[in-house]
XYZ file of C-alpha atoms in Angstrom:
763
model
C 27.868 -28.341 8.629
C 28.032 -29.789 12.142
C 29.976 -29.287 15.352
C 31.995 -31.574 17.577
C 29.835 -33.061 20.343
C 32.437 -32.464 23.016
C 32.575 -28.770 22.158
C 28.803 -28.646 22.179
C 28.496 -30.315 25.581
C 30.779 -27.698 27.078
C 28.531 -25.031 25.569
C 25.418 -26.825 26.731
C 26.350 -26.525 30.387
C 26.409 -22.740 30.003
C 23.121 -22.424 28.110
C 19.896 -21.597 29.892
C 16.248 -21.396 28.942
C 14.869 -17.876 28.632
C 11.591 -17.329 30.453
C 9.804 -14.616 28.464
C 7.279 -14.016 31.282
C 9.934 -12.907 33.779
C 12.719 -11.833 31.470
C 15.125 -14.019 33.462
C 16.976 -17.238 32.612
C 15.407 -20.433 33.864
C 17.458 -22.343 36.434
C 16.940 -25.538 34.397
C 19.560 -26.003 31.629
C 18.612 -27.431 28.263
C 18.961 -31.191 28.408
C 18.454 -34.175 26.150
C 18.571 -37.837 27.068
C 18.594 -38.911 23.418
C 21.818 -39.962 21.725
C 22.424 -37.262 19.126
C 24.469 -37.862 15.984
C 25.075 -34.242 14.984
C 24.467 -30.705 16.212
C 23.983 -28.401 13.246
C 24.493 -24.662 13.861
C 21.799 -22.593 12.182
C 19.190 -19.929 12.924
C 15.510 -19.818 13.805
C 13.186 -19.865 10.803
C 10.686 -17.350 12.157
C 10.963 -13.590 12.822
C 13.623 -11.131 11.670
C 15.692 -11.542 14.846
C 16.990 -14.843 13.377
C 18.209 -16.253 16.701
C 21.135 -18.637 16.589
C 20.378 -22.274 17.457
C 21.582 -25.829 16.996
C 19.381 -28.457 15.405
C 19.825 -31.883 16.954
C 19.958 -34.676 14.391
C 19.551 -38.369 15.163
C 19.098 -41.188 12.659
C 18.718 -38.710 9.796
C 15.914 -36.708 11.452
C 15.743 -33.410 13.334
C 14.735 -34.374 16.873
C 15.300 -31.213 18.876
C 16.842 -27.798 19.245
C 19.489 -26.317 21.510
C 20.389 -22.657 21.954
C 23.611 -21.183 20.642
C 25.344 -19.022 23.203
C 27.901 -17.835 20.652
C 25.509 -15.889 18.418
C 25.785 -12.219 19.443
C 22.092 -11.320 19.206
C 20.214 -13.936 21.240
C 23.068 -15.260 23.450
C 21.393 -18.631 23.955
C 17.842 -17.344 24.433
C 14.875 -18.613 22.401
C 11.200 -17.660 22.462
C 8.346 -20.237 22.500
C 8.272 -20.353 18.701
C 12.020 -20.786 18.325
C 12.265 -23.510 20.938
C 9.596 -25.571 19.131
C 10.520 -24.710 15.528
C 12.107 -28.110 14.922
C 8.724 -29.809 15.403
C 7.545 -28.730 11.950
C 10.374 -30.536 10.120
C 9.081 -34.092 10.607
C 5.450 -33.122 11.128
C 2.911 -35.664 9.802
C 1.255 -32.881 7.775
C 4.381 -32.400 5.622
C 3.776 -32.572 1.881
C 5.881 -35.440 0.546
C 4.807 -35.798 -3.091
C 3.362 -33.583 -5.855
C -0.409 -33.133 -6.045
C -2.536 -32.287 -9.082
C -6.184 -31.847 -10.070
C -6.479 -33.963 -13.210
C -10.148 -33.379 -14.020
C -10.858 -29.708 -13.525
C -11.229 -27.266 -10.655
C -13.766 -29.348 -8.770
C -11.771 -32.576 -8.875
C -9.632 -33.611 -5.889
C -5.898 -33.145 -5.576
C -4.293 -36.469 -6.516
C -0.774 -37.787 -6.238
C 1.328 -37.147 -9.343
C 4.928 -37.514 -10.509
C 7.402 -34.658 -10.744
C 7.687 -35.058 -14.512
C 3.916 -34.876 -14.891
C 3.422 -31.727 -12.819
C 6.455 -29.809 -14.125
C 5.709 -30.658 -17.748
C 2.096 -29.595 -17.210
C 3.147 -26.270 -15.702
C 5.617 -25.521 -18.497
C 3.127 -26.498 -21.218
C 0.266 -24.470 -19.747
C 2.469 -21.407 -19.171
C 3.592 -21.487 -22.828
C 0.043 -22.020 -24.103
C -1.363 -19.126 -22.090
C 1.487 -16.799 -23.035
C 1.150 -17.690 -26.720
C -2.601 -17.153 -26.607
C -2.448 -13.890 -24.663
C 0.926 -12.357 -23.743
C 3.945 -12.937 -21.516
C 2.406 -11.027 -18.625
C -0.566 -13.352 -18.332
C 1.570 -15.396 -15.884
C 2.466 -13.937 -12.460
C 5.053 -14.999 -9.869
C 4.099 -14.457 -6.199
C 6.972 -15.176 -3.815
C 7.818 -14.680 -0.137
C 10.312 -13.443 2.441
C 10.630 -16.511 4.622
C 12.872 -17.880 1.873
C 16.656 -17.556 1.849
C 18.306 -14.741 -0.067
C 19.344 -17.266 -2.682
C 15.742 -18.364 -3.279
C 14.381 -14.797 -3.238
C 16.982 -13.844 -5.850
C 16.161 -16.919 -7.887
C 12.423 -16.138 -7.924
C 13.001 -12.661 -9.367
C 15.326 -14.028 -12.042
C 12.952 -16.926 -12.780
C 10.065 -14.504 -13.323
C 11.944 -12.202 -15.664
C 14.223 -14.637 -17.523
C 12.500 -18.039 -17.501
C 8.859 -16.883 -17.594
C 9.452 -13.454 -19.160
C 6.755 -11.722 -17.117
C 6.859 -8.287 -15.578
C 4.419 -9.382 -12.843
C 6.585 -10.564 -9.960
C 6.157 -9.588 -6.337
C 6.223 -11.088 -2.865
C 4.425 -11.153 0.477
C 6.703 -8.483 1.939
C 4.351 -6.117 0.092
C 1.981 -6.836 2.995
C 4.629 -6.392 5.656
C 7.628 -4.125 5.104
C 6.765 -2.055 2.047
C 5.740 1.069 3.989
C 9.046 0.919 5.850
C 10.840 0.612 2.525
C 9.086 3.673 1.161
C 9.850 5.756 4.243
C 13.502 4.695 4.398
C 14.035 5.429 0.724
C 12.283 8.817 0.856
C 13.994 10.070 4.003
C 17.339 8.298 4.327
C 18.109 6.842 0.896
C 18.842 3.301 2.131
C 16.266 0.699 3.086
C 17.776 -0.818 6.217
C 17.691 -0.277 9.973
C 20.267 2.337 10.865
C 21.621 0.516 13.913
C 22.370 -2.936 15.272
C 20.081 -4.011 18.117
C 23.028 -3.797 20.532
C 22.888 -0.015 20.098
C 19.939 -0.066 22.503
C 22.523 -0.436 25.253
C 23.985 2.976 24.315
C 20.677 4.877 24.138
C 19.416 7.399 26.668
C 15.869 7.121 25.304
C 14.054 4.515 23.210
C 10.756 5.401 21.526
C 8.692 2.432 20.329
C 5.655 3.264 18.195
C 3.393 0.667 16.599
C 5.606 -2.261 17.629
C 4.612 -5.016 20.067
C 8.217 -5.922 20.856
C 7.441 -8.255 23.757
C 5.285 -10.625 21.694
C 6.585 -10.166 18.144
C 10.321 -9.908 18.950
C 10.661 -11.442 22.430
C 14.450 -11.726 22.386
C 14.846 -8.029 21.546
C 13.001 -7.313 24.800
C 16.069 -8.391 26.758
C 18.010 -5.500 25.209
C 15.265 -3.101 26.276
C 15.498 -4.308 29.855
C 19.300 -4.052 29.841
C 19.038 -0.520 28.478
C 16.498 0.343 31.175
C 18.858 -1.016 33.835
C 21.406 1.499 32.575
C 18.935 4.356 32.977
C 17.487 4.530 29.460
C 14.025 6.101 29.284
C 11.253 4.279 27.399
C 8.335 5.809 25.483
C 5.680 3.539 23.955
C 2.807 4.594 21.679
C 0.164 1.953 20.905
C -3.642 1.558 21.179
C -2.964 -1.468 23.413
C -0.860 -1.527 26.528
C 1.578 -4.133 25.274
C 3.974 -5.906 27.661
C 6.794 -3.391 27.245
C 4.351 -0.486 27.596
C 3.598 -1.537 31.178
C 7.017 -0.370 32.332
C 7.323 2.634 30.007
C 8.197 6.015 31.449
C 5.558 7.463 29.123
C 2.796 5.394 27.553
C 0.731 7.030 24.794
C -2.436 4.972 24.044
C -3.195 6.770 20.798
C -6.116 6.087 18.478
C -5.245 3.706 15.647
C -4.263 5.605 12.522
C -3.153 8.865 14.192
C 0.600 8.188 14.331
C 1.708 11.010 12.028
C -0.281 13.551 14.025
C 1.435 12.417 17.230
C 4.910 12.561 15.664
C 4.249 15.999 14.191
C 3.040 17.151 17.599
C 6.173 15.887 19.323
C 8.359 17.652 16.751
C 6.343 20.844 17.344
C 7.207 20.703 21.061
C 10.868 19.890 20.389
C 11.170 22.941 18.129
C 9.412 25.249 20.601
C 11.674 24.147 23.429
C 14.905 24.508 21.460
C 15.770 20.814 21.442
C 16.606 20.474 17.738
C 20.188 19.879 16.549
C 20.710 22.891 14.308
C 24.245 21.926 13.252
C 23.141 18.463 12.150
C 20.145 19.867 10.278
C 22.274 22.452 8.478
C 25.153 20.142 7.571
C 23.459 16.819 6.893
C 19.863 17.406 5.723
C 17.730 19.284 3.203
C 14.072 20.341 3.308
C 13.967 21.435 6.944
C 12.213 24.777 6.617
C 9.156 23.315 4.880
C 8.802 20.641 7.563
C 9.311 23.174 10.339
C 6.550 25.345 8.896
C 4.185 22.400 8.581
C 4.517 21.211 12.192
C 3.596 24.687 13.402
C 0.043 23.492 12.687
C 0.354 20.653 15.231
C 0.404 22.100 18.756
C -0.032 19.430 21.453
C -3.565 20.595 22.263
C -4.755 19.895 18.717
C -2.825 16.631 18.493
C -4.301 15.452 21.792
C -7.807 15.762 20.365
C -6.872 13.911 17.181
C -5.035 11.085 18.983
C -7.288 10.720 22.015
C -4.462 11.614 24.400
C -3.656 14.234 27.013
C -1.541 17.133 25.772
C 0.632 16.883 28.889
C 1.623 13.333 27.935
C 2.616 14.441 24.429
C 4.749 17.249 25.844
C 6.393 14.918 28.357
C 7.242 12.376 25.665
C 8.659 15.081 23.372
C 10.853 16.478 26.119
C 12.079 13.038 27.127
C 13.037 12.183 23.551
C 14.397 15.636 22.683
C 16.627 15.946 25.758
C 18.289 12.566 25.264
C 21.913 12.669 24.113
C 21.281 9.525 22.060
C 17.795 8.283 21.178
C 16.395 5.439 19.094
C 13.010 5.151 17.376
C 11.609 1.721 16.505
C 8.505 1.216 14.395
C 6.690 -1.844 13.064
C 3.417 -2.838 11.458
C 1.194 -0.820 13.794
C 2.525 2.341 12.195
C 3.101 0.872 8.727
C -0.078 -1.166 8.031
C -2.029 1.944 7.102
C -3.163 3.779 4.005
C -0.570 6.432 4.926
C 2.056 4.025 6.227
C 4.903 5.630 4.270
C 3.960 9.073 5.583
C 3.944 7.706 9.124
C 7.461 6.350 8.694
C 8.652 9.640 7.237
C 7.343 11.583 10.243
C 9.283 9.230 12.525
C 12.424 9.848 10.468
C 11.756 13.606 10.636
C 11.816 13.428 14.430
C 15.128 11.543 14.471
C 16.702 13.872 11.898
C 15.623 17.055 13.659
C 17.351 15.915 16.840
C 20.503 14.679 15.095
C 19.916 11.088 16.140
C 21.816 9.264 13.408
C 25.275 7.813 12.894
C 26.182 7.459 16.564
C 25.956 4.599 19.100
C 22.421 4.567 20.491
C 21.123 7.118 17.980
C 18.971 6.095 15.031
C 15.712 4.927 13.507
C 14.767 1.384 12.587
C 11.881 -0.780 11.480
C 11.491 -4.155 13.172
C 11.146 -6.838 10.512
C 8.392 -9.426 10.965
C 9.414 -12.121 8.472
C 12.567 -14.135 8.949
C 14.149 -12.724 5.802
C 12.009 -9.630 5.546
C 15.145 -7.523 5.077
C 16.930 -9.691 2.527
C 13.706 -10.544 0.733
C 13.197 -6.928 -0.189
C 16.696 -6.525 -1.638
C 17.022 -9.541 -3.923
C 15.014 -8.428 -6.955
C 11.742 -10.331 -6.516
C 9.757 -7.101 -6.056
C 7.609 -5.636 -8.818
C 9.883 -2.636 -9.427
C 13.237 -3.959 -8.275
C 16.341 -5.769 -9.453
C 18.925 -7.366 -7.111
C 20.772 -5.021 -4.774
C 17.819 -2.608 -4.557
C 18.509 -1.599 -8.151
C 15.513 -0.242 -10.071
C 14.023 -2.286 -12.896
C 13.195 0.848 -14.908
C 16.611 2.510 -14.422
C 18.641 2.188 -17.686
C 21.997 1.740 -15.937
C 20.631 -0.879 -13.545
C 18.922 -2.732 -16.379
C 22.110 -2.781 -18.445
C 24.212 -4.087 -15.564
C 21.857 -6.896 -14.509
C 21.284 -7.912 -18.127
C 25.039 -8.235 -18.578
C 25.375 -10.443 -15.487
C 22.450 -12.623 -16.573
C 23.671 -12.822 -20.160
C 20.460 -11.542 -21.743
C 19.622 -8.625 -24.020
C 18.399 -5.563 -22.141
C 15.338 -5.411 -24.387
C 14.323 -8.876 -23.119
C 14.307 -7.769 -19.465
C 10.696 -6.926 -18.488
C 9.885 -3.613 -16.854
C 8.005 -3.136 -13.576
C 4.746 -4.989 -13.005
C 1.928 -5.253 -10.508
C 2.619 -5.415 -6.786
C 1.012 -8.373 -5.006
C -2.040 -6.418 -3.883
C -2.833 -5.349 -7.467
C -2.376 -8.879 -8.814
C -5.732 -9.856 -7.259
C -7.870 -7.393 -9.256
C -5.781 -8.233 -12.351
C -6.750 -11.881 -11.846
C -10.403 -10.910 -11.598
C -10.060 -8.962 -14.875
C -8.429 -12.032 -16.491
C -5.372 -9.935 -17.214
C -3.439 -12.476 -15.114
C -4.533 -16.038 -15.886
C -1.854 -18.140 -14.192
C 0.174 -17.782 -11.023
C 3.178 -19.597 -9.560
C 3.245 -19.005 -5.805
C 5.841 -19.978 -3.214
C 6.178 -19.263 0.514
C 2.958 -17.242 0.733
C -0.516 -17.792 2.123
C -2.722 -14.936 0.847
C -5.898 -16.769 1.836
C -4.944 -15.746 5.376
C -2.694 -12.732 4.810
C -4.563 -10.581 2.269
C -7.541 -8.391 3.233
C -11.070 -8.932 1.908
C -10.676 -12.711 1.827
C -13.818 -13.429 -0.172
C -12.520 -11.411 -3.124
C -9.103 -13.077 -2.871
C -10.671 -16.536 -2.987
C -12.726 -15.627 -6.046
C -9.585 -14.369 -7.828
C -7.482 -17.448 -7.068
C -10.246 -19.900 -7.960
C -10.739 -18.115 -11.293
C -7.166 -18.639 -12.507
C -6.639 -20.945 -15.482
C -3.640 -22.430 -13.655
C -2.684 -21.919 -10.025
C 0.529 -23.538 -8.743
C 1.658 -23.438 -5.094
C 4.992 -24.603 -3.678
C 4.936 -25.196 0.087
C 5.818 -27.818 2.674
C 2.335 -27.804 4.252
C -1.060 -27.707 2.563
C -1.929 -24.129 3.509
C -5.326 -22.495 3.132
C -4.042 -21.119 -0.180
C -2.562 -24.414 -1.386
C -6.006 -25.972 -0.886
C -7.178 -23.891 -3.866
C -4.276 -24.776 -6.177
C -4.446 -26.849 -9.334
C -0.943 -28.154 -8.676
C 0.875 -28.347 -5.323
C 4.643 -28.863 -5.277
C 6.199 -30.200 -2.042
C 9.108 -27.939 -1.140
C 11.704 -27.883 1.611
C 11.814 -26.477 5.119
C 14.658 -24.308 6.381
C 16.344 -27.318 7.999
C 16.657 -29.121 4.655
C 18.776 -26.644 2.738
C 21.534 -24.097 3.207
C 21.556 -20.435 2.347
C 21.653 -16.939 3.759
C 19.077 -14.616 5.273
C 19.402 -11.011 6.410
C 18.183 -10.172 9.898
C 16.290 -7.073 11.005
C 19.675 -5.512 11.835
C 20.969 -5.926 8.262
C 23.228 -8.794 9.383
C 23.622 -11.511 6.725
C 23.638 -14.931 8.424
C 23.567 -18.529 7.183
C 21.285 -21.531 7.547
C 23.027 -24.904 7.409
C 21.410 -28.054 6.071
C 20.596 -30.614 8.769
C 18.598 -33.299 6.924
C 17.189 -34.225 3.534
C 13.617 -33.299 2.496
C 11.118 -36.082 3.297
C 9.683 -38.464 0.709
C 9.627 -36.978 -2.775
C 9.828 -33.372 -1.546
C 12.572 -31.337 -3.227
C 14.591 -28.268 -2.344
C 12.826 -25.177 -3.628
C 15.714 -23.916 -5.781
C 15.974 -27.299 -7.494
C 12.265 -27.172 -8.363
C 12.598 -23.694 -9.854
C 15.736 -24.520 -11.860
C 14.134 -27.717 -13.207
C 11.064 -25.772 -14.292
C 13.274 -23.146 -15.958
C 14.907 -25.903 -18.006
C 11.504 -27.180 -19.127
C 10.657 -23.626 -20.192
C 13.720 -23.643 -22.446
C 15.827 -21.313 -20.257
C 18.016 -23.837 -18.472
C 21.258 -22.192 -19.598
C 20.484 -19.235 -17.328
C 19.828 -21.459 -14.308
C 22.846 -23.756 -14.314
C 23.104 -23.785 -10.521
C 24.281 -26.851 -8.627
C 24.140 -25.516 -5.071
C 22.947 -22.495 -3.082
C 26.565 -21.300 -3.075
C 26.421 -21.013 -6.878
C 23.308 -18.863 -6.595
C 24.840 -16.736 -3.820
C 27.941 -15.993 -5.846
C 25.818 -14.738 -8.757
C 23.683 -12.772 -6.314
C 26.823 -11.124 -4.894
C 27.875 -10.033 -8.372
C 24.416 -8.593 -9.102
C 24.564 -6.449 -5.937
C 28.143 -5.243 -6.490
C 28.246 -1.463 -6.222
C 24.542 -1.231 -5.363
C 23.025 0.177 -2.182
C 22.626 -3.268 -0.623
C 26.090 -4.441 -1.609
C 26.818 -8.103 -0.773
C 29.904 -8.396 -2.991
C 32.366 -8.710 -0.083
C 30.254 -11.290 1.780
C 31.080 -14.987 1.489
C 29.849 -18.060 3.310
C 33.278 -18.293 4.947
C 33.193 -14.684 6.177
C 29.691 -15.210 7.602
C 30.945 -18.205 9.595
C 34.079 -16.390 10.750
C 32.250 -13.219 11.885
C 28.942 -14.767 12.992
C 27.236 -12.714 10.306
C 28.204 -9.748 8.134
C 26.321 -6.444 7.911
C 25.780 -5.033 4.441
C 26.961 -2.948 2.689
C 30.175 -4.936 2.414
C 31.837 -3.842 -0.842
C 34.991 -6.001 -0.877
C 36.717 -8.979 0.684
C 38.651 -6.894 3.216
C 35.652 -4.870 4.370
C 34.236 -6.034 7.750
C 30.669 -4.935 7.020
C 28.651 -1.937 8.221
C 26.717 -2.442 11.474
C 25.826 1.249 11.838
C 24.719 3.329 8.853
C 24.874 7.097 8.211
C 27.990 7.895 10.226
C 29.209 10.228 7.482
C 26.645 10.132 4.683
C 23.042 9.251 3.966
C 22.073 7.200 0.949
C 21.500 10.016 -1.555
C 24.041 11.266 -4.117
C 24.703 14.436 -2.092
C 24.958 12.425 1.147
C 22.184 14.391 2.848
C 18.937 13.105 4.360
C 15.570 14.498 3.294
C 12.932 16.112 5.480
C 9.393 15.829 4.147
C 6.456 17.849 5.513
C 3.632 15.377 6.223
C 0.058 16.536 6.688
C -1.962 14.216 8.912
C -4.785 12.402 7.108
C -7.354 10.257 8.936
C -7.778 6.545 8.201
C -9.690 5.616 5.065
C -12.535 4.278 7.201
C -13.556 5.813 10.516
C -16.201 4.722 13.044
C -19.797 5.761 12.475
C -23.216 4.911 13.903
C -23.383 1.507 12.205
C -19.742 0.560 12.903
C -18.833 2.515 16.064
C -15.561 0.761 16.974
C -12.057 0.552 15.511
C -10.728 -2.905 14.652
C -6.993 -3.518 14.661
C -5.111 -6.774 14.093
C -1.697 -8.155 14.923
C 0.533 -10.973 16.084
C 0.740 -12.851 19.374
C 3.786 -14.532 20.849
C 2.694 -18.089 20.067
C 2.175 -17.773 16.313
C 3.975 -16.578 13.192
C 2.361 -14.759 10.261
C -0.441 -16.845 8.694
C 0.075 -19.640 11.244
C 0.676 -22.246 8.540
C 3.582 -23.620 10.594
C 2.929 -22.647 14.210
C -0.709 -23.792 14.289
C 0.632 -27.327 13.723
C 2.856 -27.257 16.835
C 0.843 -28.725 19.700
C 2.226 -26.500 22.468
C 1.757 -23.277 20.492
C -1.697 -24.275 19.300
C -2.754 -25.144 22.868
C -1.863 -21.630 24.038
C -3.738 -19.909 21.203
C -5.932 -22.475 19.416
C -8.097 -19.943 17.599
C -8.702 -16.175 17.490
C -10.316 -14.075 20.152
C -11.754 -10.570 20.373
C -9.853 -8.389 22.807
C -12.003 -5.556 24.184
C -11.960 -3.118 27.075
C -14.194 -3.839 30.051
C -16.124 -0.613 29.420
C -16.947 -1.795 25.901
C -17.889 -5.229 27.192
C -20.234 -3.736 29.799
C -21.919 -1.609 27.160
C -22.437 -4.664 24.940
C -23.621 -6.888 27.790
C -20.622 -9.174 27.279
C -18.555 -10.888 29.951
C -15.152 -12.512 29.635
C -15.493 -15.726 27.630
C -18.759 -14.850 25.894
C -18.776 -15.402 22.152
C -19.094 -12.206 20.147
C -19.546 -11.460 16.464
C -17.439 -8.674 14.972
C -18.634 -7.185 11.698
C -17.178 -4.778 9.186
C -18.332 -3.688 5.737
C -16.606 -6.769 4.287
C -17.541 -9.671 6.523
C -17.934 -11.043 10.018
C -16.100 -13.266 12.480
C -17.283 -14.925 15.704
C -14.816 -15.595 18.524
C -14.636 -15.525 22.335
C -14.271 -12.190 24.100
C -11.132 -11.524 26.113
C -12.118 -8.626 28.369
C -9.132 -6.554 29.500
C -8.169 -3.091 30.695
C -5.091 -2.879 28.490
C -6.758 -1.628 25.299
C -8.528 1.578 24.362
C -12.305 1.419 24.967
C -12.953 2.403 21.337
C -10.771 -0.396 19.941
C -11.053 -4.132 19.263
C -8.083 -6.411 18.605
C -8.127 -9.777 16.786
C -4.971 -11.818 16.028
C -4.557 -12.609 12.333
C -2.865 -16.048 12.402
C -5.929 -18.109 11.478
C -7.652 -19.224 8.301
C -11.046 -19.975 6.797
C -13.916 -18.665 8.970
C -11.390 -17.748 11.692
C -9.479 -15.298 9.474
C -9.374 -11.722 10.760
C -8.758 -10.550 7.215
C -12.357 -11.303 6.333
C -12.932 -7.938 8.017
C -9.960 -5.707 7.199
C -9.964 -2.868 4.708
C -8.275 -3.530 1.319
C -7.652 0.179 0.687
C -4.000 0.683 -0.295
C -1.243 3.105 0.617
C -0.733 5.113 -2.602
C 3.051 4.739 -2.949
C 3.779 1.170 -1.832
C 0.296 -0.418 -2.165
C 0.234 -1.929 1.338
C -3.264 -2.559 2.784
C -4.707 -0.753 5.794
C -4.779 -3.760 8.116
C -4.447 -1.818 11.347
C -7.586 0.292 11.294
C -11.117 -0.168 10.018
C -14.606 0.525 11.327
C -16.338 -2.397 13.046
C -19.195 -3.364 15.303
C -19.485 -6.080 17.947
C -22.504 -7.905 19.346
C -22.985 -10.899 21.574
C -23.161 -13.978 19.332
C -26.374 -15.970 19.093
C -24.401 -19.231 19.060
C -20.862 -20.559 18.999
C -19.304 -21.496 15.653
C -18.988 -25.166 14.794
C -15.264 -25.188 15.530
C -15.670 -23.922 19.107
C -14.327 -26.148 21.866
C -14.966 -25.330 25.525
C -11.668 -26.774 26.717
C -9.674 -24.852 24.092
C -11.584 -21.669 24.870
C -10.808 -21.949 28.566
C -7.097 -22.492 27.872
C -7.062 -19.569 25.455
C -8.682 -17.219 27.950
C -6.437 -18.289 30.815
C -3.336 -17.645 28.694
C -4.799 -14.319 27.595
C -5.508 -13.174 31.145
C -1.932 -13.903 32.167
C -0.611 -11.833 29.281
C -2.955 -8.922 29.846
C -3.473 -8.735 33.580
C -3.046 -5.074 34.410
C -1.983 -4.239 37.973
C -4.240 -1.716 39.653
C -1.449 0.844 39.997
C -0.774 0.759 36.264
C -4.445 1.030 35.404
C -4.713 4.033 37.708
C -1.682 5.631 36.068
C -3.272 5.288 32.626
C -6.837 6.571 32.937
C -7.479 6.200 29.204
C -7.380 2.452 29.715
C -9.518 2.282 32.864
């Protein structure tokens, strides 16, 4: 798909560069002196905002990017990652032919043919399954794939391979949000479009670094603020949006549910609940009301490390708003009680009647590009397409009928991704096919993960770069980037949008769905994978979701183009889609939402004499997830070439550390050495390290692998740690890079004196 150049040039004159530092458009329009053959409308490949953009194509290659002013979410704005995303397409590091270790685990990866690698995979899978059982092979997928590919991976696992062990990297990202949404609201999707921010009287952001992780969403916050909307932010770090918040709550990591219970306590005491809404549209209120009696603000202040007056002020501000929104992200969810934390946030919104109206709702901000769609397509351990349940008899019968298989041949639920690792160590799983994931950066307790992956009889990775994980594989298959295929993704709003193919994959690289279908044929299941285009896959996907909670049946490629995206559920061809959920009913059979009383529980690991600090991890504006793509972009890498240790100046003084000194952070699982970035915008008891780096720079050498009991997500955001001045720099240290890193960090974290004075916890 492409657009007429004349039309584009008229658009180009209106488009402006977004300066994320100031929040204002740049006076310099986007320009290109190169003669461009085609402008292909598509979307950014990174976070869940999925900004609209054009890819510029010349001589069969992607040579640049231009903003799309017509897409209703980003309106021509792009963040630093989006504006450089095209640079990965023709990057010299691209994998362009299959690789294989022909002489054992210690032999090098050598060039191989497609027939050789695919025949080897099929033969070894059959041999292992005949020797042991079907479930000895696992499929580990991802959520930066299109909906079509996510759907295909779940079907491939269950029909072509016949294993019950299929899961994806969203287990490490959105699974707590899924659990909370399903327990409280019955549907796993944000309740509101982002544009609803403009109708809110109060926005409460907890555990979400919107300014760096979702820069374009920040513009909606500022527009809402210009209209008089109040802003509450809760986070151990004073993130960019927190600097202008009406109330900033620098809570201790891992105390979110206590804070939310405390705010609900105040709202009840001051008569700010919506009794009609509670009576007519919810169940379970009295038990929750009784529970939060135990959370007066004075007690909560001690637990959270806050002032009780601030908790009361925040509760009043939220409770008095006519329409209020709550947004959460990984800060609240990456915990051993992440689901409980999400439920307490939903409790607060339900008690005040903040659902089903413009500017009223609760949503989780999705980190991966297709983090929403990826968790609906049936690649999860317990799920079939459409958020159907793999162990539900009716769901099993329906999907089996669509796929043309016997219900008895459809495997039941298997291990989530985090439990696949110990199963590999036990030799219960002996082979793994992985795509679009980099667990050697993204999983906690990296040393154990490496031992598990190296111990597999056969480890296959499909990627378009040789990631830290692909380095360990026995076979590496060169896949396609987002610019080399078409297909749909679902944004953090629940809006289904479409990527359009701009160029062909380089060299011998192949489109991912073609690889999977070819392998299915070699496994003797080709009749179930007779797809000739992504559209073929999408049409089967639509049928599988028909009548389900995440219903895509009424969505077509043509409707997506005509409407600039379609919100699910969309049950038929005439339906326009559903931007705002819960206007009449919640997602349970009786239509009512569920309150759940949540007792606060501390983190699994708290500071002690040996490890007196709290370590938390997260993203920064210049990188995406494991950094496998963004660390290869020269501009982004120059701004954040390797990790750093963010610490408060009080902590630095106590340790005898000054800004730029190298420090070693230790936990019970490992250690990492990096330069210190000394700031005033973090709690004195807390350290922060970005997680976008691999090998000895990986923050997840330190993090706690303890799992949330319901969804099995690790506790990335809080563990006990210590810090000391390093005896020497690591071998990879570079003085010039360190200086650039620190300068960029100071600009991001410089805290004006007035703001520091207003927030004594951070002084």
